[in-house]
GROMACS .gro file of C-alpha atoms in nm:
model
  488
    1MET     CA    1 -14.067   5.448  -5.010
    2LEU     CA    2 -14.352   5.284  -5.252
    3THR     CA    3 -14.241   5.123  -5.560
    4PHE     CA    4 -14.345   4.939  -5.820
    5ASN     CA    5 -14.217   4.632  -5.659
    6ASN     CA    6 -14.363   4.672  -5.251
    7ILE     CA    7 -14.709   4.829  -5.386
    8GLN     CA    8 -14.906   4.487  -5.426
    9ASN     CA    9 -14.761   4.438  -5.057
   10ILE     CA   10 -14.988   4.703  -4.901
   11LYS     CA   11 -15.313   4.637  -4.675
   12SER     CA   12 -15.573   4.552  -4.838
   13SER     CA   13 -15.782   4.866  -4.711
   14ILE     CA   14 -15.576   5.112  -4.948
   15HIS     CA   15 -15.633   5.119  -5.322
   16VAL     CA   16 -15.390   5.022  -5.523
   17PRO     CA   17 -15.394   5.086  -5.943
   18ASP     CA   18 -15.599   4.825  -6.069
   19TYR     CA   19 -15.399   4.839  -6.424
   20ASN     CA   20 -15.031   4.796  -6.457
   21PRO     CA   21 -14.872   5.152  -6.440
   22MET     CA   22 -14.579   5.013  -6.703
   23ASP     CA   23 -14.836   5.008  -6.957
   24ILE     CA   24 -14.954   5.364  -6.944
   25ARG     CA   25 -14.788   5.590  -7.216
   26ASN     CA   26 -14.772   5.979  -7.148
   27GLY     CA   27 -15.079   6.222  -7.308
   28ILE     CA   28 -14.997   6.513  -7.055
   29LEU     CA   29 -14.725   6.751  -6.954
   30HIS     CA   30 -14.760   6.925  -6.562
   31PHE     CA   31 -14.608   7.218  -6.471
   32GLY     CA   32 -14.600   7.297  -6.122
   33VAL     CA   33 -14.667   6.909  -5.927
   34GLY     CA   34 -14.780   7.047  -5.584
   35ASN     CA   35 -15.048   6.881  -5.339
   36PHE     CA   36 -15.320   7.038  -5.511
   37PHE     CA   37 -15.206   6.884  -5.919
   38ARG     CA   38 -15.196   6.580  -5.688
   39ALA     CA   39 -15.491   6.529  -5.542
   40HIS     CA   40 -15.681   6.706  -5.815
   41GLU     CA   41 -15.574   6.670  -6.182
   42ALA     CA   42 -15.381   6.374  -6.117
   43PHE     CA   43 -15.641   6.219  -5.911
   44TYR     CA   44 -15.911   6.242  -6.175
   45VAL     CA   45 -15.666   6.118  -6.447
   46GLU     CA   46 -15.600   5.873  -6.249
   47LYS     CA   47 -15.993   5.742  -6.287
   48THR     CA   48 -15.966   5.702  -6.645
   49LEU     CA   49 -15.626   5.498  -6.714
   50LYS     CA   50 -15.766   5.127  -6.631
   51THR     CA   51 -15.944   5.209  -7.002
   52ASN     CA   52 -15.777   5.471  -7.142
   53PRO     CA   53 -15.387   5.455  -7.098
   54ASN     CA   54 -15.253   5.705  -7.276
   55TRP     CA   55 -15.286   5.974  -7.049
   56GLY     CA   56 -14.987   5.945  -6.800
   57ILE     CA   57 -14.938   6.263  -6.705
   58VAL     CA   58 -14.510   6.394  -6.705
   59GLY     CA   59 -14.421   6.621  -6.394
   60VAL     CA   60 -14.232   6.918  -6.428
   61GLY     CA   61 -14.043   7.137  -6.166
   62LEU     CA   62 -13.924   7.504  -6.244
   63THR     CA   63 -13.715   7.597  -5.984
   64SER     CA   64 -13.353   7.473  -5.835
   65GLY     CA   65 -13.259   7.472  -5.513
   66ASP     CA   66 -13.166   7.233  -5.281
   67HIS     CA   67 -13.560   7.155  -5.174
   68SER     CA   68 -13.657   7.124  -5.539
   69HIS     CA   69 -13.321   6.841  -5.624
   70LYS     CA   70 -13.477   6.645  -5.292
   71LYS     CA   71 -13.843   6.653  -5.407
   72ALA     CA   72 -13.713   6.525  -5.760
   73LYS     CA   73 -13.481   6.240  -5.642
   74MET     CA   74 -13.791   6.134  -5.411
   75PHE     CA   75 -13.992   6.095  -5.710
   76LYS     CA   76 -13.769   5.949  -5.873
   77ALA     CA   77 -13.697   5.682  -5.647
   78GLN     CA   78 -14.093   5.639  -5.574
   79ASN     CA   79 -14.116   5.540  -5.928
   80CYS     CA   80 -14.340   5.847  -5.893
   81LEU     CA   81 -14.584   5.689  -5.683
   82TYR     CA   82 -14.758   5.840  -5.409
   83SER     CA   83 -15.012   5.853  -5.168
   84LEU     CA   84 -15.342   5.993  -5.142
   85THR     CA   85 -15.599   5.994  -4.781
   86GLU     CA   86 -15.911   6.200  -4.845
   87CYS     CA   87 -16.042   6.213  -4.493
   88ALA     CA   88 -16.437   6.355  -4.485
   89PRO     CA   89 -16.565   6.542  -4.191
   90SER     CA   90 -16.716   6.280  -4.010
   91GLY     CA   91 -16.336   6.120  -3.969
   92LYS     CA   92 -16.377   5.858  -4.188
   93ARG     CA   93 -16.060   5.791  -4.413
   94SER     CA   94 -15.986   5.637  -4.735
   95VAL     CA   95 -15.610   5.607  -4.889
   96GLN     CA   96 -15.535   5.497  -5.252
   97ILE     CA   97 -15.211   5.501  -5.457
   98ILE     CA   98 -15.187   5.730  -5.743
   99ALA     CA   99 -15.033   5.619  -6.034
  100ALA     CA  100 -15.118   5.852  -6.314
  101LEU     CA  101 -14.795   6.078  -6.235
  102ARG     CA  102 -14.520   5.859  -6.466
  103ASP     CA  103 -14.212   6.063  -6.487
  104TYR     CA  104 -14.121   6.451  -6.303
  105ILE     CA  105 -13.840   6.625  -6.450
  106LEU     CA  106 -13.628   6.932  -6.295
  107ALA     CA  107 -13.641   7.156  -6.559
  108PRO     CA  108 -13.329   7.365  -6.473
  109ALA     CA  109 -13.148   7.037  -6.446
  110ASP     CA  110 -13.245   6.968  -6.825
  111PRO     CA  111 -13.438   7.162  -6.989
  112GLU     CA  112 -13.390   7.003  -7.361
  113ALA     CA  113 -13.594   6.662  -7.157
  114VAL     CA  114 -13.878   6.927  -7.140
  115LEU     CA  115 -13.897   7.068  -7.467
  116GLN     CA  116 -13.813   6.737  -7.586
  117HIS     CA  117 -14.185   6.608  -7.420
  118LEU     CA  118 -14.317   6.896  -7.525
  119SER     CA  119 -14.267   6.879  -7.897
  120ASN     CA  120 -14.346   6.485  -7.906
  121PRO     CA  121 -14.682   6.392  -8.041
  122GLU     CA  122 -14.789   6.211  -7.751
  123ILE     CA  123 -14.819   6.512  -7.511
  124ARG     CA  124 -15.154   6.639  -7.646
  125ILE     CA  125 -15.213   6.828  -7.277
  126VAL     CA  126 -15.035   7.097  -7.131
  127SER     CA  127 -15.157   7.198  -6.819
  128MET     CA  128 -15.039   7.381  -6.472
  129THR     CA  129 -15.087   7.491  -6.145
  130ILE     CA  130 -14.888   7.757  -6.094
  131THR     CA  131 -15.031   7.975  -5.825
  132GLU     CA  132 -15.260   8.296  -5.869
  133GLY     CA  133 -15.003   8.550  -5.912
  134GLY     CA  134 -14.791   8.301  -6.137
  135TYR     CA  135 -14.907   8.437  -6.477
  136ASN     CA  136 -14.735   8.743  -6.523
  137ILE     CA  137 -15.014   8.978  -6.595
  138ASN     CA  138 -14.913   9.301  -6.577
  139GLU     CA  139 -15.201   9.478  -6.244
  140VAL     CA  140 -15.269   9.796  -6.383
  141THR     CA  141 -15.238   9.726  -6.759
  142GLY     CA  142 -15.408   9.366  -6.734
  143GLU     CA  143 -15.163   9.232  -7.024
  144PHE     CA  144 -14.863   8.991  -6.981
  145ASP     CA  145 -14.570   9.191  -6.875
  146LEU     CA  146 -14.276   9.176  -7.062
  147ARG     CA  147 -14.057   9.389  -6.774
  148SER     CA  148 -13.976   9.051  -6.626
  149ILE     CA  149 -13.569   8.990  -6.580
  150ALA     CA  150 -13.694   8.619  -6.671
  151VAL     CA  151 -13.925   8.686  -6.957
  152GLN     CA  152 -13.651   8.872  -7.080
  153LYS     CA  153 -13.365   8.602  -7.037
  154ASP     CA  154 -13.648   8.404  -7.241
  155LEU     CA  155 -13.696   8.615  -7.515
  156ASN     CA  156 -13.354   8.683  -7.540
  157ASN     CA  157 -13.252   8.289  -7.562
  158PRO     CA  158 -13.572   8.112  -7.658
  159SER     CA  159 -13.394   7.778  -7.673
  160ASN     CA  160 -13.275   7.746  -7.357
  161PRO     CA  161 -13.600   7.870  -7.146
  162GLU     CA  162 -13.619   7.910  -6.780
  163THR     CA  163 -13.995   8.029  -6.742
  164ILE     CA  164 -14.294   7.814  -6.781
  165PHE     CA  165 -14.371   8.118  -7.099
  166GLY     CA  166 -14.012   8.038  -7.237
  167TYR     CA  167 -14.092   7.639  -7.204
  168VAL     CA  168 -14.427   7.608  -7.391
  169VAL     CA  169 -14.416   7.912  -7.673
  170GLU     CA  170 -14.068   7.705  -7.765
  171GLY     CA  171 -14.258   7.345  -7.759
  172LEU     CA  172 -14.520   7.528  -7.995
  173ARG     CA  173 -14.289   7.622  -8.221
  174ARG     CA  174 -14.078   7.316  -8.263
  175ARG     CA  175 -14.419   7.162  -8.283
  176ARG     CA  176 -14.508   7.345  -8.583
  177ASP     CA  177 -14.201   7.379  -8.750
  178ALA     CA  178 -14.210   7.015  -8.784
  179GLY     CA  179 -14.601   7.058  -8.914
  180MET     CA  180 -14.749   6.907  -8.607
  181LYS     CA  181 -15.053   6.988  -8.393
  182ALA     CA  182 -15.016   7.236  -8.131
  183PHE     CA  183 -15.166   7.131  -7.804
  184THR     CA  184 -15.436   7.212  -7.530
  185ILE     CA  185 -15.293   7.454  -7.225
  186MET     CA  186 -15.523   7.393  -6.926
  187SER     CA  187 -15.481   7.595  -6.680
  188CYS     CA  188 -15.610   7.458  -6.283
  189ASP     CA  189 -15.549   7.750  -6.080
  190ASN     CA  190 -15.831   7.952  -5.845
  191LEU     CA  191 -15.852   8.197  -6.154
  192ARG     CA  192 -16.141   8.393  -6.287
  193HIS     CA  193 -16.163   8.296  -6.677
  194ASN     CA  194 -15.816   8.085  -6.594
  195GLY     CA  195 -15.789   7.981  -6.980
  196ASP     CA  196 -15.875   8.309  -7.062
  197VAL     CA  197 -15.576   8.434  -6.844
  198ALA     CA  198 -15.323   8.206  -6.960
  199ARG     CA  199 -15.438   8.295  -7.326
  200LYS     CA  200 -15.371   8.617  -7.273
  201ALA     CA  201 -15.027   8.529  -7.102
  202PHE     CA  202 -14.888   8.235  -7.310
  203LEU     CA  203 -14.975   8.461  -7.639
  204GLY     CA  204 -14.832   8.785  -7.504
  205PHE     CA  205 -14.535   8.603  -7.460
  206ALA     CA  206 -14.522   8.431  -7.809
  207HIS     CA  207 -14.595   8.790  -8.013
  208ALA     CA  208 -14.286   8.952  -7.833
  209ARG     CA  209 -14.095   8.653  -7.962
  210ASP     CA  210 -14.247   8.595  -8.289
  211PRO     CA  211 -14.590   8.758  -8.397
  212ALA     CA  212 -14.661   8.465  -8.668
  213LEU     CA  213 -14.555   8.229  -8.431
  214ALA     CA  214 -14.802   8.390  -8.178
  215GLU     CA  215 -15.066   8.376  -8.476
  216TRP     CA  216 -14.992   8.037  -8.542
  217ILE     CA  217 -15.074   7.947  -8.148
  218ALA     CA  218 -15.350   8.173  -8.137
  219GLN     CA  219 -15.531   7.934  -8.437
  220ASN     CA  220 -15.426   7.641  -8.356
  221ALA     CA  221 -15.368   7.573  -7.933
  222THR     CA  222 -15.679   7.598  -7.711
  223PHE     CA  223 -15.714   7.715  -7.387
  224PRO     CA  224 -15.993   7.613  -7.211
  225ASN     CA  225 -16.165   7.747  -6.864
  226ALA     CA  226 -16.189   7.562  -6.578
  227MET     CA  227 -16.316   7.594  -6.236
  228VAL     CA  228 -16.156   7.364  -6.008
  229ASP     CA  229 -16.207   7.302  -5.639
  230ARG     CA  230 -16.045   7.075  -5.333
  231ILE     CA  231 -15.911   7.189  -5.000
  232THR     CA  232 -15.495   7.084  -4.963
  233PRO     CA  233 -15.335   7.130  -4.675
  234THR     CA  234 -14.940   7.137  -4.633
  235VAL     CA  235 -14.810   6.792  -4.538
  236THR     CA  236 -14.532   6.857  -4.276
  237THR     CA  237 -14.260   6.586  -4.185
  238ASP     CA  238 -14.494   6.520  -3.861
  239ILE     CA  239 -14.844   6.470  -4.040
  240ALA     CA  240 -14.641   6.286  -4.315
  241ARG     CA  241 -14.520   6.055  -4.061
  242GLN     CA  242 -14.858   6.056  -3.854
  243LEU     CA  243 -15.028   5.960  -4.181
  244ASN     CA  244 -14.758   5.642  -4.261
  245SER     CA  245 -14.809   5.520  -3.934
  246GLU     CA  246 -15.184   5.512  -3.998
  247ASN     CA  247 -15.169   5.363  -4.344
  248GLY     CA  248 -14.893   5.112  -4.267
  249LEU     CA  249 -14.711   5.286  -4.540
  250ASN     CA  250 -14.327   5.407  -4.613
  251ASP     CA  251 -14.380   5.701  -4.864
  252ASP     CA  252 -14.180   5.963  -4.836
  253LEU     CA  253 -14.443   6.221  -5.041
  254PRO     CA  254 -14.821   6.164  -4.875
  255VAL     CA  255 -15.075   6.385  -4.965
  256VAL     CA  256 -15.426   6.497  -4.758
  257ALA     CA  257 -15.702   6.602  -4.857
  258GLU     CA  258 -16.088   6.651  -4.807
  259ASP     CA  259 -16.323   6.427  -4.923
  260PHE     CA  260 -16.478   6.717  -5.139
  261HIS     CA  261 -16.375   6.740  -5.476
  262GLN     CA  262 -16.481   6.951  -5.836
  263TRP     CA  263 -16.379   7.018  -6.163
  264VAL     CA  264 -16.614   7.194  -6.396
  265LEU     CA  265 -16.468   7.248  -6.708
  266GLU     CA  266 -16.484   7.350  -7.095
  267ASP     CA  267 -16.471   7.082  -7.365
  268SER     CA  268 -16.224   7.292  -7.599
  269PHE     CA  269 -15.934   7.024  -7.664
  270VAL     CA  270 -15.746   7.109  -7.992
  271ASP     CA  271 -15.574   6.695  -8.024
  272GLY     CA  272 -15.813   6.449  -7.788
  273ARG     CA  273 -15.865   6.429  -7.404
  274PRO     CA  274 -15.941   6.167  -7.101
  275PRO     CA  275 -16.242   6.055  -7.086
  276LEU     CA  276 -16.282   6.272  -6.746
  277GLU     CA  277 -16.671   6.258  -6.751
  278GLN     CA  278 -16.639   5.908  -6.615
  279ALA     CA  279 -16.411   6.070  -6.345
  280GLY     CA  280 -16.714   6.353  -6.202
  281VAL     CA  281 -16.588   6.625  -6.389
  282GLN     CA  282 -16.877   6.838  -6.491
  283PHE     CA  283 -16.843   6.950  -6.896
  284VAL     CA  284 -16.954   7.287  -6.965
  285SER     CA  285 -17.011   7.505  -7.213
  286ASN     CA  286 -16.913   7.854  -6.982
  287VAL     CA  287 -16.766   7.785  -6.653
  288THR     CA  288 -16.777   8.145  -6.559
  289ASP     CA  289 -17.119   8.102  -6.321
  290TYR     CA  290 -16.913   7.830  -6.135
  291GLU     CA  291 -16.589   7.967  -6.116
  292HIS     CA  292 -16.781   8.326  -5.989
  293VAL     CA  293 -16.938   8.096  -5.716
  294LYS     CA  294 -16.661   7.908  -5.622
  295ILE     CA  295 -16.371   8.195  -5.592
  296ARG     CA  296 -16.633   8.455  -5.410
  297MET     CA  297 -16.757   8.217  -5.171
  298LEU     CA  298 -16.495   7.948  -5.105
  299ASN     CA  299 -16.200   8.156  -5.183
  300ALA     CA  300 -16.272   8.441  -5.059
  301SER     CA  301 -16.408   8.368  -4.749
  302HIS     CA  302 -16.122   8.137  -4.659
  303ILE     CA  303 -15.898   8.482  -4.720
  304MET     CA  304 -16.173   8.639  -4.518
  305LEU     CA  305 -16.113   8.370  -4.242
  306SER     CA  306 -15.738   8.365  -4.230
  307PHE     CA  307 -15.606   8.687  -4.232
  308PRO     CA  308 -15.744   8.795  -3.882
  309ALA     CA  309 -15.745   8.468  -3.732
  310ILE     CA  310 -15.338   8.482  -3.792
  311LEU     CA  311 -15.349   8.825  -3.559
  312MET     CA  312 -15.587   8.625  -3.299
  313GLY     CA  313 -15.319   8.318  -3.304
  314TYR     CA  314 -15.503   8.062  -3.469
  315THR     CA  315 -15.285   7.831  -3.650
  316LEU     CA  316 -15.520   7.654  -3.807
  317VAL     CA  317 -15.805   7.691  -4.010
  318ASP     CA  318 -16.068   7.460  -3.843
  319HIS     CA  319 -16.011   7.615  -3.485
  320ALA     CA  320 -16.016   7.991  -3.682
  321ILE     CA  321 -16.377   7.854  -3.751
  322GLY     CA  322 -16.435   7.709  -3.466
  323ASP     CA  323 -16.410   8.100  -3.300
  324PRO     CA  324 -16.790   8.230  -3.343
  325GLN     CA  325 -16.693   8.633  -3.348
  326LEU     CA  326 -16.493   8.447  -3.701
  327LYS     CA  327 -16.781   8.207  -3.783
  328LYS     CA  328 -17.048   8.505  -3.764
  329ASN     CA  329 -16.877   8.740  -3.991
  330ILE     CA  330 -16.761   8.524  -4.275
  331GLU     CA  331 -17.155   8.413  -4.290
  332ASN     CA  332 -17.276   8.789  -4.282
  333PHE     CA  333 -16.999   8.866  -4.584
  334LEU     CA  334 -17.136   8.570  -4.784
  335THR     CA  335 -17.542   8.606  -4.681
  336LEU     CA  336 -17.493   9.021  -4.718
  337ASP     CA  337 -17.225   9.115  -4.912
  338VAL     CA  338 -17.181   8.830  -5.243
  339ILE     CA  339 -17.508   8.626  -5.253
  340PRO     CA  340 -17.697   8.870  -5.340
  341THR     CA  341 -17.479   8.959  -5.641
  342LEU     CA  342 -17.420   8.597  -5.751
  343THR     CA  343 -17.567   8.406  -6.008
  344ALA     CA  344 -17.636   8.060  -5.911
  345PRO     CA  345 -17.571   7.792  -6.172
  346PRO     CA  346 -17.779   7.504  -6.236
  347GLY     CA  347 -17.802   7.274  -5.916
  348ILE     CA  348 -17.645   7.554  -5.668
  349ASN     CA  349 -17.863   7.626  -5.389
  350LEU     CA  350 -17.620   7.947  -5.250
  351GLN     CA  351 -17.723   7.892  -4.948
  352ASP     CA  352 -17.645   7.552  -4.913
  353TYR     CA  353 -17.268   7.566  -5.054
  354MET     CA  354 -17.300   7.859  -4.801
  355GLU     CA  355 -17.342   7.578  -4.526
  356SER     CA  356 -17.079   7.330  -4.656
  357VAL     CA  357 -16.791   7.578  -4.734
  358ILE     CA  358 -16.825   7.636  -4.365
  359ASN     CA  359 -16.860   7.285  -4.303
  360ARG     CA  360 -16.562   7.211  -4.531
  361PHE     CA  361 -16.360   7.476  -4.315
  362SER     CA  362 -16.464   7.274  -3.979
  363ASN     CA  363 -16.285   6.920  -4.073
  364PRO     CA  364 -16.070   6.887  -3.847
  365ALA     CA  365 -15.901   6.606  -4.010
  366MET     CA  366 -15.756   6.875  -4.289
  367ALA     CA  367 -15.484   7.043  -4.030
  368ASP     CA  368 -15.483   7.320  -4.259
  369GLN     CA  369 -15.245   7.585  -4.179
  370THR     CA  370 -15.438   7.991  -4.216
  371LEU     CA  371 -15.085   8.105  -4.323
  372ARG     CA  372 -15.056   7.876  -4.650
  373ILE     CA  373 -15.462   8.033  -4.696
  374ALA     CA  374 -15.291   8.399  -4.659
  375SER     CA  375 -14.989   8.309  -4.838
  376ASP     CA  376 -14.947   8.522  -5.151
  377GLY     CA  377 -15.272   8.783  -5.021
  378ASN     CA  378 -15.203   9.045  -5.305
  379ALA     CA  379 -15.240   8.801  -5.600
  380LYS     CA  380 -15.557   8.645  -5.404
  381ILE     CA  381 -15.729   8.945  -5.318
  382GLN     CA  382 -15.714   9.050  -5.654
  383VAL     CA  383 -15.890   8.771  -5.785
  384PHE     CA  384 -16.121   8.663  -5.493
  385TRP     CA  385 -16.251   8.988  -5.359
  386THR     CA  386 -16.201   9.239  -5.669
  387GLU     CA  387 -16.631   9.144  -5.776
  388THR     CA  388 -16.730   9.225  -5.443
  389VAL     CA  389 -16.527   9.552  -5.413
  390ARG     CA  390 -16.657   9.690  -5.734
  391HIS     CA  391 -17.024   9.634  -5.633
  392ILE     CA  392 -17.018   9.751  -5.314
  393LEU     CA  393 -16.822  10.098  -5.460
  394ILE     CA  394 -17.039  10.150  -5.737
  395ASN     CA  395 -17.346  10.058  -5.601
  396LYS     CA  396 -17.240  10.243  -5.257
  397THR     CA  397 -17.332   9.962  -5.027
  398GLU     CA  398 -17.247   9.862  -4.705
  399CYS     CA  399 -16.837   9.873  -4.675
  400SER     CA  400 -16.744   9.750  -4.337
  401ARG     CA  401 -16.714   9.399  -4.352
  402ILE     CA  402 -16.517   9.410  -4.661
  403ALA     CA  403 -16.282   9.662  -4.527
  404PHE     CA  404 -16.220   9.486  -4.192
  405GLY     CA  405 -16.107   9.183  -4.430
  406MET     CA  406 -15.882   9.487  -4.622
  407ALA     CA  407 -15.807   9.594  -4.257
  408ALA     CA  408 -15.722   9.209  -4.109
  409TYR     CA  409 -15.480   9.158  -4.433
  410LEU     CA  410 -15.289   9.494  -4.345
  411GLU     CA  411 -15.210   9.401  -3.962
  412MET     CA  412 -15.128   9.068  -4.052
  413LEU     CA  413 -14.893   9.133  -4.317
  414ARG     CA  414 -14.702   9.307  -4.026
  415GLY     CA  415 -14.563   8.952  -3.931
  416VAL     CA  416 -14.696   8.993  -3.503
  417ASP     CA  417 -14.973   8.863  -3.374
  418MET     CA  418 -15.212   9.035  -3.093
  419GLN     CA  419 -15.008   8.820  -2.814
  420GLY     CA  420 -14.665   8.984  -2.996
  421LYS     CA  421 -14.571   8.642  -3.121
  422THR     CA  422 -14.426   8.653  -3.484
  423TYR     CA  423 -14.463   8.473  -3.798
  424GLN     CA  424 -14.387   8.437  -4.130
  425ILE     CA  425 -14.607   8.528  -4.426
  426THR     CA  426 -14.520   8.469  -4.784
  427GLU     CA  427 -14.583   8.763  -5.004
  428PRO     CA  428 -14.346   8.692  -5.277
  429SER     CA  429 -14.455   8.996  -5.559
  430TYR     CA  430 -14.380   9.272  -5.265
  431SER     CA  431 -14.112   9.463  -5.362
  432LYS     CA  432 -13.853   9.629  -5.022
  433ASP     CA  433 -14.040   9.992  -5.092
  434GLN     CA  434 -14.365   9.781  -5.054
  435ASP     CA  435 -14.258   9.599  -4.779
  436ALA     CA  436 -14.171   9.985  -4.655
  437LEU     CA  437 -14.537  10.055  -4.654
  438ILE     CA  438 -14.661   9.764  -4.491
  439HIS     CA  439 -14.420   9.885  -4.185
  440SER     CA  440 -14.540  10.242  -4.209
  441ASP     CA  441 -14.692  10.394  -3.922
  442ASP     CA  442 -14.892  10.581  -4.110
  443TYR     CA  443 -15.202  10.357  -4.103
  444ALA     CA  444 -15.318  10.476  -4.455
  445ALA     CA  445 -14.976  10.417  -4.653
  446ALA     CA  446 -15.018  10.052  -4.713
  447LEU     CA  447 -15.341  10.142  -4.913
  448GLN     CA  448 -15.073  10.194  -5.200
  449LEU     CA  449 -15.000   9.856  -5.250
  450PRO     CA  450 -15.117   9.683  -5.538
  451ALA     CA  451 -15.377   9.445  -5.373
  452PHE     CA  452 -15.622   9.702  -5.414
  453ASP     CA  453 -15.532   9.831  -5.782
  454THR     CA  454 -15.842   9.626  -5.909
  455TRP     CA  455 -16.078   9.922  -5.807
  456ARG     CA  456 -15.877  10.253  -5.803
  457ASP     CA  457 -16.076  10.343  -6.094
  458LEU     CA  458 -16.375  10.384  -5.817
  459ASP     CA  459 -16.424  10.618  -5.595
  460SER     CA  460 -16.282  10.450  -5.309
  461SER     CA  461 -16.250  10.700  -5.039
  462ILE     CA  462 -16.562  10.619  -4.790
  463LEU     CA  463 -16.373  10.235  -4.779
  464ASP     CA  464 -16.018  10.355  -4.754
  465GLN     CA  465 -16.132  10.577  -4.446
  466LYS     CA  466 -16.316  10.275  -4.303
  467VAL     CA  467 -15.996  10.041  -4.336
  468ILE     CA  468 -15.796  10.294  -4.136
  469GLN     CA  469 -16.035  10.324  -3.865
  470LEU     CA  470 -16.050   9.961  -3.848
  471ARG     CA  471 -15.684   9.908  -3.861
  472LYS     CA  472 -15.663  10.179  -3.523
  473ILE     CA  473 -15.952   9.954  -3.362
  474ILE     CA  474 -15.760   9.626  -3.403
  475ARG     CA  475 -15.417   9.745  -3.349
  476SER     CA  476 -15.522   9.910  -3.035
  477GLN     CA  477 -15.795   9.659  -2.932
  478GLY     CA  478 -15.759   9.353  -3.096
  479VAL     CA  479 -15.965   9.189  -3.396
  480VAL     CA  480 -16.272   9.095  -3.167
  481ALA     CA  481 -16.312   9.445  -3.102
  482ALA     CA  482 -16.278   9.562  -3.463
  483LEU     CA  483 -16.525   9.265  -3.530
  484ALA     CA  484 -16.760   9.463  -3.290
  485THR     CA  485 -16.808   9.728  -3.482
  486LEU     CA  486 -16.949   9.594  -3.795
  487PRO     CA  487 -17.294   9.609  -3.867
  488ILE     CA  488 -17.462   9.268  -3.847
   0.00000   0.00000   0.00000
């Protein structure tokens, strides 16, 4: 395993920290220490620590269970060090050791330790990667959902929280009562206006707990919006073994990512921040156009590709984009349905951006899994497709391509590909009743799923009929036959 004692002995081609990790002080607490965070936020912060050693990161895991405990033990055993392998489409690779993560706490095992960090003035930023669906926003009302069992438990027992909302609000309560500053709450999830969503979620919880506390948070904390971008596939046991073999390391927690990375961020921090601009972060006054381009082009086409690809038996994204019909559908979707409705931010050519998206999907070194991309499609469709669908419905333009994506999603949820092979898709937010809609023989039944709630105020009758038609074709004749019916 990697430790402070052995990282200086690894081969010279691997970049090791050019500072002493023992000298780093904590300034950020992060909820959700997954691969994306480790290859993105921690990667950027790493670049600043030599000259600004006060921004080390405390990682917090919120889930319990054997896997979570094992992960926590591995972080501790490795002094929270890990390797990041960056892979270019050309095959060129570079490897570095990341030491920005200076501690890891499994919250269910030691909730008070998390709260002590949150109420420590050293922590000036609380960041999170809790997935698109992790903000507990009611899909119908657009407000924070107080009906959640976990939320109710935290409201009834605020000093012993379980949710991120309970932890953050209790931490801020302690800071307020101690006469301390609030901290910046920074979302790093793929959401439109992710800072605004985070603000709605945390203030919604805080208001239900204590309106006066909610008002203090609203006046003293900040919630910057951000656009984040980097493809970071799942690292299986076999991939980890391969990475270690190639790199000459014995790393229990390796991460692999594409060589592309981007972070566009509003400069709204209540108590300072690392000099992230030195690491390549682009600070702007408004991220809206940047996030729309990324979410509606890259993320939207990622799921548009993966839903039908799974049905066709493709397990890897680069194999899927190598299919001529699937690639052409992505190009048509972006060129005809998305790009005409987008405003390009300064310095971005949308046609060039589309080509870069396809090039990134084609990177074989990622070995990115279609099932990973397709997981939690309920939340992703609402975030990635809504603006495009609403534009199509309002302007009564061609709906066949987005209907195909919806049909492929619904057929994919059934868990059987066109060759009869079964697979496991993750949709954490669906109930047993909703699962019954997925497996109903009534092709229209699944259109009631909440994935499509964000345009129910519009007349979608033509779109719905097209989805039903395409589902029938996919099920009886296959994905290729359905694609053949789409206009060019």
